[in-house]
PDB file of C-alpha atoms in Angstrom:
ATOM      1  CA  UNK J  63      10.299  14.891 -21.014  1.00 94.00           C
ATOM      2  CA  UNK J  64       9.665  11.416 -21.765  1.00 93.00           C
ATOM      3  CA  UNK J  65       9.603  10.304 -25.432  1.00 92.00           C
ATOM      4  CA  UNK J  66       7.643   7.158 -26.668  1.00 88.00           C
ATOM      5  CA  UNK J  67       9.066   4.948 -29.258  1.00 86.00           C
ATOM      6  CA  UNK J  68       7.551   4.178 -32.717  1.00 85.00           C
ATOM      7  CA  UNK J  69       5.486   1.230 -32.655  1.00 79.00           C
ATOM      8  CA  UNK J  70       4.886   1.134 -28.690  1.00 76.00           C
ATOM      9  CA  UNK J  71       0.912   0.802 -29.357  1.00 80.00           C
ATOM     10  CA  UNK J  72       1.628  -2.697 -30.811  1.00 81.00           C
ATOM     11  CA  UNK J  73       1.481  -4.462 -26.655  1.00 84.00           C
ATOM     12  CA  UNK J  74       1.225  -3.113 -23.173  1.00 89.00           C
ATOM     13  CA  UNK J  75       3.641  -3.851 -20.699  1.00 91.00           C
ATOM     14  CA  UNK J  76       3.760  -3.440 -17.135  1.00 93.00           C
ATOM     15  CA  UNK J  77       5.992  -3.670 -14.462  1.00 93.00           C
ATOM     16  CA  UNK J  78       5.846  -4.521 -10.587  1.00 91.00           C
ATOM     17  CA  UNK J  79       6.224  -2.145  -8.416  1.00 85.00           C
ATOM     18  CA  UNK J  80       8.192  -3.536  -5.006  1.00 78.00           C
ATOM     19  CA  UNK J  81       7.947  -0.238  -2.816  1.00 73.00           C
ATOM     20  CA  UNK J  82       9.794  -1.089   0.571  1.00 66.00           C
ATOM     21  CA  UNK J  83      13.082   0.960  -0.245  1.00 62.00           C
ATOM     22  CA  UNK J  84      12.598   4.142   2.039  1.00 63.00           C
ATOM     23  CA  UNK J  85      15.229   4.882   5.040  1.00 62.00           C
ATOM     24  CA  UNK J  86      13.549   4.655   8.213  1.00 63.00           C
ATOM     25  CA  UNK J  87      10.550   3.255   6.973  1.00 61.00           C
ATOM     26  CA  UNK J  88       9.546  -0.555   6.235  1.00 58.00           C
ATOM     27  CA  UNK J  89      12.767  -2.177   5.134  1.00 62.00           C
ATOM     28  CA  UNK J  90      14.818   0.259   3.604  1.00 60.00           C
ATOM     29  CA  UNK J  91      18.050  -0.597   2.195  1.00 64.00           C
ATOM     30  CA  UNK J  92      19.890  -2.013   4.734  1.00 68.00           C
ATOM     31  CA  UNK J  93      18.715  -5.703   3.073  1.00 67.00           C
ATOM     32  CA  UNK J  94      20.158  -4.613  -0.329  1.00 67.00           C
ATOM     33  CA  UNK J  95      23.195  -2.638   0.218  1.00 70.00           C
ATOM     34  CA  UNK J  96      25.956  -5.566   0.705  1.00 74.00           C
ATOM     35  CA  UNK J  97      25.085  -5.926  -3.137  1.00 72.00           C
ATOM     36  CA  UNK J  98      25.716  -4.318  -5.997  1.00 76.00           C
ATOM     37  CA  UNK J  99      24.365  -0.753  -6.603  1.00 72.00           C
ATOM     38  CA  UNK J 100      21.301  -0.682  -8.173  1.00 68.00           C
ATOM     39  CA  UNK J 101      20.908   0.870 -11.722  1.00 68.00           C
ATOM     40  CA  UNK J 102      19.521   3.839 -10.708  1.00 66.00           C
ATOM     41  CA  UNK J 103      21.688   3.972  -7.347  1.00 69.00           C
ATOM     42  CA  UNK J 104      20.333   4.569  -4.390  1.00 70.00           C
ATOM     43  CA  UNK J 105      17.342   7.046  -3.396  1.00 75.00           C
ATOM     44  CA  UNK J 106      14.105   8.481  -2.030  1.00 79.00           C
ATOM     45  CA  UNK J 107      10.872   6.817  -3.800  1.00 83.00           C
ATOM     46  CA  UNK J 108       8.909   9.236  -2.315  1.00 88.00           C
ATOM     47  CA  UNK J 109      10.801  12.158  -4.521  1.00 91.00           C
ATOM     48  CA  UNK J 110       8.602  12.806  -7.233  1.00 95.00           C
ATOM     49  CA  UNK J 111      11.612  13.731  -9.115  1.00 94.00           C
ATOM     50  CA  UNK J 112      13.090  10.592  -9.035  1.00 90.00           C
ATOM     51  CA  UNK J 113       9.641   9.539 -10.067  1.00 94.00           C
ATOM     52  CA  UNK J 114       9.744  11.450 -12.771  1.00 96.00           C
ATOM     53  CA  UNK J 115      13.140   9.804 -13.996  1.00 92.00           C
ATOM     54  CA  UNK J 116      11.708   6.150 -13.033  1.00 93.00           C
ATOM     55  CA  UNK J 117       8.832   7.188 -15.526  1.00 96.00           C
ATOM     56  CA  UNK J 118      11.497   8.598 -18.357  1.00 96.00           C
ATOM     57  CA  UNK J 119      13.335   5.039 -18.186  1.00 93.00           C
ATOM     58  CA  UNK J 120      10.002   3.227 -18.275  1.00 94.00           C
ATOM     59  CA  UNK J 121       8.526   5.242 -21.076  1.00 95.00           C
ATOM     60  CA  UNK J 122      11.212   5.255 -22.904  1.00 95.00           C
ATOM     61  CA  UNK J 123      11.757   1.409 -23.249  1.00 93.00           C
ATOM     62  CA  UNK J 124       8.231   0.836 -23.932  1.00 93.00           C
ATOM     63  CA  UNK J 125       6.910  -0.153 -20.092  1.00 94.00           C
ATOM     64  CA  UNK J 126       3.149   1.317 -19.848  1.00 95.00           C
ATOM     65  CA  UNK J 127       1.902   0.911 -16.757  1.00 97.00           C
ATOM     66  CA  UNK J 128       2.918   0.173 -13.196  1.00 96.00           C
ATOM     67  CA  UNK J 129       1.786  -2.503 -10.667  1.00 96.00           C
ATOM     68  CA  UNK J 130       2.493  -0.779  -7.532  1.00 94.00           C
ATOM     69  CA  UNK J 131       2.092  -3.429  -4.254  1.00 91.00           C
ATOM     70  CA  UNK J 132      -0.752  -1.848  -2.064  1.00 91.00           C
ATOM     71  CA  UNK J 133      -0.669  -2.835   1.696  1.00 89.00           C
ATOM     72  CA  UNK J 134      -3.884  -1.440   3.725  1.00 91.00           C
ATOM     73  CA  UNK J 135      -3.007  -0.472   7.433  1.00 88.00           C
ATOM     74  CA  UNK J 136      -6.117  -1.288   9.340  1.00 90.00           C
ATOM     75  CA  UNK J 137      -9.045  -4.308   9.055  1.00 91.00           C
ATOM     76  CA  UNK J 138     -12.170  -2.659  10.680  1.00 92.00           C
ATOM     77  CA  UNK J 139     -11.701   0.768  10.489  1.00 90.00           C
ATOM     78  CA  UNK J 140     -10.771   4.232   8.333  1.00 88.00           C
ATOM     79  CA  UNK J 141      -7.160   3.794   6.607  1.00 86.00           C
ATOM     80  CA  UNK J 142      -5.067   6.389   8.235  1.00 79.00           C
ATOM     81  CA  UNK J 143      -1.299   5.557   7.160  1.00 77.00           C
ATOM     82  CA  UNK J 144      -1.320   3.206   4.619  1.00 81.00           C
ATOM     83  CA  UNK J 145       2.471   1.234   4.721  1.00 75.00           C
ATOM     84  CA  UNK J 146       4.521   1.709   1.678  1.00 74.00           C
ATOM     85  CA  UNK J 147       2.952   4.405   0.444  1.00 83.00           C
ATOM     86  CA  UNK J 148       5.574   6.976  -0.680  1.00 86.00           C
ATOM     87  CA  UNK J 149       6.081   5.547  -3.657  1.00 89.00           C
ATOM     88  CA  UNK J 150       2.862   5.987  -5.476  1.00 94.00           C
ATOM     89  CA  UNK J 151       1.297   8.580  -3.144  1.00 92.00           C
ATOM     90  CA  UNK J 152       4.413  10.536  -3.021  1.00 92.00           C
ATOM     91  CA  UNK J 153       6.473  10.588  -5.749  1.00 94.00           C
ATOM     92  CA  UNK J 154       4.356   8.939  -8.462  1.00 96.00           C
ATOM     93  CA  UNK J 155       0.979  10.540  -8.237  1.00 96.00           C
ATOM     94  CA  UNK J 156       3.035  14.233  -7.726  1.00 97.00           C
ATOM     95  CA  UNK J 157       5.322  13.624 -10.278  1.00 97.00           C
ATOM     96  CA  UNK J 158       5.549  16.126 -13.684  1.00 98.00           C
ATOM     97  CA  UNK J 159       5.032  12.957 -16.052  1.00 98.00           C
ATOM     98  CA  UNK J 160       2.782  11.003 -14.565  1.00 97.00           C
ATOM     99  CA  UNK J 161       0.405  11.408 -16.929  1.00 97.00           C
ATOM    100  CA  UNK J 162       2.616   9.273 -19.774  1.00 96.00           C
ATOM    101  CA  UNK J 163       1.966   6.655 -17.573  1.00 96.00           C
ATOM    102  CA  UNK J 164      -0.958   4.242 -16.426  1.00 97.00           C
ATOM    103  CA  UNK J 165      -0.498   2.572 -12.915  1.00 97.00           C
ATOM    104  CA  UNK J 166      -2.421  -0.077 -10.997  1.00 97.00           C
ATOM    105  CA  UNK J 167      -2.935  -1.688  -7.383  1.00 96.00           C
ATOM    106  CA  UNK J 168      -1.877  -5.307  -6.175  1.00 94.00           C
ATOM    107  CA  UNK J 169      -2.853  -6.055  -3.134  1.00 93.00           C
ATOM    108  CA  UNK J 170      -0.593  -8.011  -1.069  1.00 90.00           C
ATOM    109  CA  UNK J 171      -2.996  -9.640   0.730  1.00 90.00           C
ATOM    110  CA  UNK J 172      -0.540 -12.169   2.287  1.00 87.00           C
ATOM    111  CA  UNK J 173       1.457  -9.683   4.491  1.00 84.00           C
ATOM    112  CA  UNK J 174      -1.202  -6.801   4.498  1.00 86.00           C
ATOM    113  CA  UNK J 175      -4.517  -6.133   6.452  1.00 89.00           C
ATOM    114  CA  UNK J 176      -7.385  -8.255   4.940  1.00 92.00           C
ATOM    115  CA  UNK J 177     -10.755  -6.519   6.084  1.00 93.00           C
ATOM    116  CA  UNK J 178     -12.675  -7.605   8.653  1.00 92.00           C
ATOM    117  CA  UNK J 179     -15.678  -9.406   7.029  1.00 92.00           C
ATOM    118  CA  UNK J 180     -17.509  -8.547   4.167  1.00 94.00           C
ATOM    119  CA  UNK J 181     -19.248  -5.114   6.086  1.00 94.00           C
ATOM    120  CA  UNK J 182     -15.951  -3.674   6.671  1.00 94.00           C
ATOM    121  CA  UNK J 183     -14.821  -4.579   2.977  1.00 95.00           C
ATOM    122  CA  UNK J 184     -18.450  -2.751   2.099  1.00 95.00           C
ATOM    123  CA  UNK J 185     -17.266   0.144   4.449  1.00 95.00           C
ATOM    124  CA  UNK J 186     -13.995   0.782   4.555  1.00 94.00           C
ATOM    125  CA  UNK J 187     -12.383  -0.902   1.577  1.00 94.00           C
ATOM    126  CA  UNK J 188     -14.182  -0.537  -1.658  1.00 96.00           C
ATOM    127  CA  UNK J 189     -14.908   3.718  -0.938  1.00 95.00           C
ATOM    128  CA  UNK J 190     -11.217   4.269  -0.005  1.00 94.00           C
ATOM    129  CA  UNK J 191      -9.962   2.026  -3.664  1.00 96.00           C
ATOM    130  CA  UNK J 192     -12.669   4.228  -5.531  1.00 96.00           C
ATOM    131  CA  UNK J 193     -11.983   7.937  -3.681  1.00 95.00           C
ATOM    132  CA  UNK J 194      -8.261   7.327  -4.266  1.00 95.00           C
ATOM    133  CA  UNK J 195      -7.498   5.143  -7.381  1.00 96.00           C
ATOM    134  CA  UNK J 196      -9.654   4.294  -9.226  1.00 97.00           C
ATOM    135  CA  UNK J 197     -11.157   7.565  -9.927  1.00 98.00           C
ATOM    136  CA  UNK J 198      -8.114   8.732 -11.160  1.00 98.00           C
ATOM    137  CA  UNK J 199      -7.699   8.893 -15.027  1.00 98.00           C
ATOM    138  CA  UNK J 200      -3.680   7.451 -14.505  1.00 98.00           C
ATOM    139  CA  UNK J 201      -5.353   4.476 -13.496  1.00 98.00           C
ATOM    140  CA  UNK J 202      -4.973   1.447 -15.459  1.00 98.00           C
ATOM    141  CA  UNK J 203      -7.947  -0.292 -17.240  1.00 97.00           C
ATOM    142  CA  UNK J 204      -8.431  -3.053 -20.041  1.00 95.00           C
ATOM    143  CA  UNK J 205     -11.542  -2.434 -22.578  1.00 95.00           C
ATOM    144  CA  UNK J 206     -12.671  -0.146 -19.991  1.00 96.00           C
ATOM    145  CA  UNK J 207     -12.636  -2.091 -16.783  1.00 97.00           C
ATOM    146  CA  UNK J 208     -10.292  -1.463 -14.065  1.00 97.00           C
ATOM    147  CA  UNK J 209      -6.999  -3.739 -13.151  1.00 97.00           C
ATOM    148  CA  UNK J 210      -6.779  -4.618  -9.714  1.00 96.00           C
ATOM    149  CA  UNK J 211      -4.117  -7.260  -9.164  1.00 95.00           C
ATOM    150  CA  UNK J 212      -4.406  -9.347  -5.752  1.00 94.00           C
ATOM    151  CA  UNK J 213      -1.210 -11.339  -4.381  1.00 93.00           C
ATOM    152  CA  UNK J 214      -2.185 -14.424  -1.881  1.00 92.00           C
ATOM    153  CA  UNK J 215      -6.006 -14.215  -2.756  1.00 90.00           C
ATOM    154  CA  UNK J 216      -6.376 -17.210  -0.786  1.00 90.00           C
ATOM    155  CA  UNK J 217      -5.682 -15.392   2.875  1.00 91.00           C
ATOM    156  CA  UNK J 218      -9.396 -13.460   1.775  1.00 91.00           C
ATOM    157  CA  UNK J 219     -10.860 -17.294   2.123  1.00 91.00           C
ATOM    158  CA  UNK J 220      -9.899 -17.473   5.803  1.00 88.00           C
ATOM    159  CA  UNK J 221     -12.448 -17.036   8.697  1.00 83.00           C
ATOM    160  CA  UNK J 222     -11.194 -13.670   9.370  1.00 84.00           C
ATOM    161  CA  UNK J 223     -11.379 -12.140   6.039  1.00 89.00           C
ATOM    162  CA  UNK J 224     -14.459 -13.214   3.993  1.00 91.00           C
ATOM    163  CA  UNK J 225     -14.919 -16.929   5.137  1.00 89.00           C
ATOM    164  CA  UNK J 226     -14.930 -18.905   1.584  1.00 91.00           C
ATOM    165  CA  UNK J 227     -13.941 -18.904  -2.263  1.00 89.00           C
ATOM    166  CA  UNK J 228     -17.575 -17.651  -2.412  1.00 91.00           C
ATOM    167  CA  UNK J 229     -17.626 -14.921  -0.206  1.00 90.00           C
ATOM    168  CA  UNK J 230     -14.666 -13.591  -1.747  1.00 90.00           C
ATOM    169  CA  UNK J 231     -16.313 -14.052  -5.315  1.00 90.00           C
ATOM    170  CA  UNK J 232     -19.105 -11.915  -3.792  1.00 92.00           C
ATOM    171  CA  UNK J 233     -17.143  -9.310  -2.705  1.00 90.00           C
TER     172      UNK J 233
END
């Protein structure tokens, strides 16, 4: 089990979460491995064992929460396999200590699905963030509002996401 060191409630820190390091899914390792072995070496994300471990290392040098990169797999219609998911889905949110632990969402808007208009963001978007995040007490909030990091917020401003700086303010 985890242990938190003295004097940890003085700041929170958090860390990004890069998930693309599954075998046969996404990138994998193949990019990596002509370099030097990682810390940890090299395994499944989706293990919530190794989570577990991930969260031990983390907890125990005073990281609080987690940034995990969220990519959505469709624009105009019900998620249904949401890419790069095993790390949070899998092996975070089933793992024994996740509860030491806050985590949050960035959205990586620049290389993920954007919706559809601001119907489809209505629809599809906002019910699936609420059903599946931010409903759960892991998830990460300052003075009680919720942390939702977005990466290339200026790819919601084009035509085929919500049209303007305003339109994305709205939504």
């Amino acid at each position: 089990k985890p242990v938190v060191p003295k004097g940890n409630d003085k700041y929170k820190i958090g860390i990004n979460v890069w998930s693309l390091w599954r075998n046969g899914h996404h990138i994998g390792w193949g990019p990596i491995s002509p370099y030097e072995e990682p810390y940890l070496g090299y395994y499944d994300e989706g293990n919530p064992e190794t989570a577990d471990w991930e969260i031990k290392y983390m907890v125990e040098h005073g990281i609080d929460f987690q940034s995990f990169c969220w990519y959505p797999d469709k624009k105009d219609a019900p998620f249904k396999n949401l890419e790069c998911r095993y790390h949070l889905h899998d092996g975070f949110m089933n793992a024994e200590y996740s509860h030491m632990m806050k985590y949050c969402l960035i959205w990586e808007c620049v290389n993920a699905r954007t919706p559809k208009g601001m119907e489809n963001w209505k629809k599809y978007f906002v019910p699936y963030l609420i059903e599946n995040y931010f409903k759960d007490p892991r998830y990460k909030t300052i003075d009680n509002r919720l942390v939702f990091c977005v990466f290339g917020a200026g790819k919601l401003n084009e035509a085929d996401a919500f049209g303007s700086w305003m339109g994305t303010r709205d939504a």
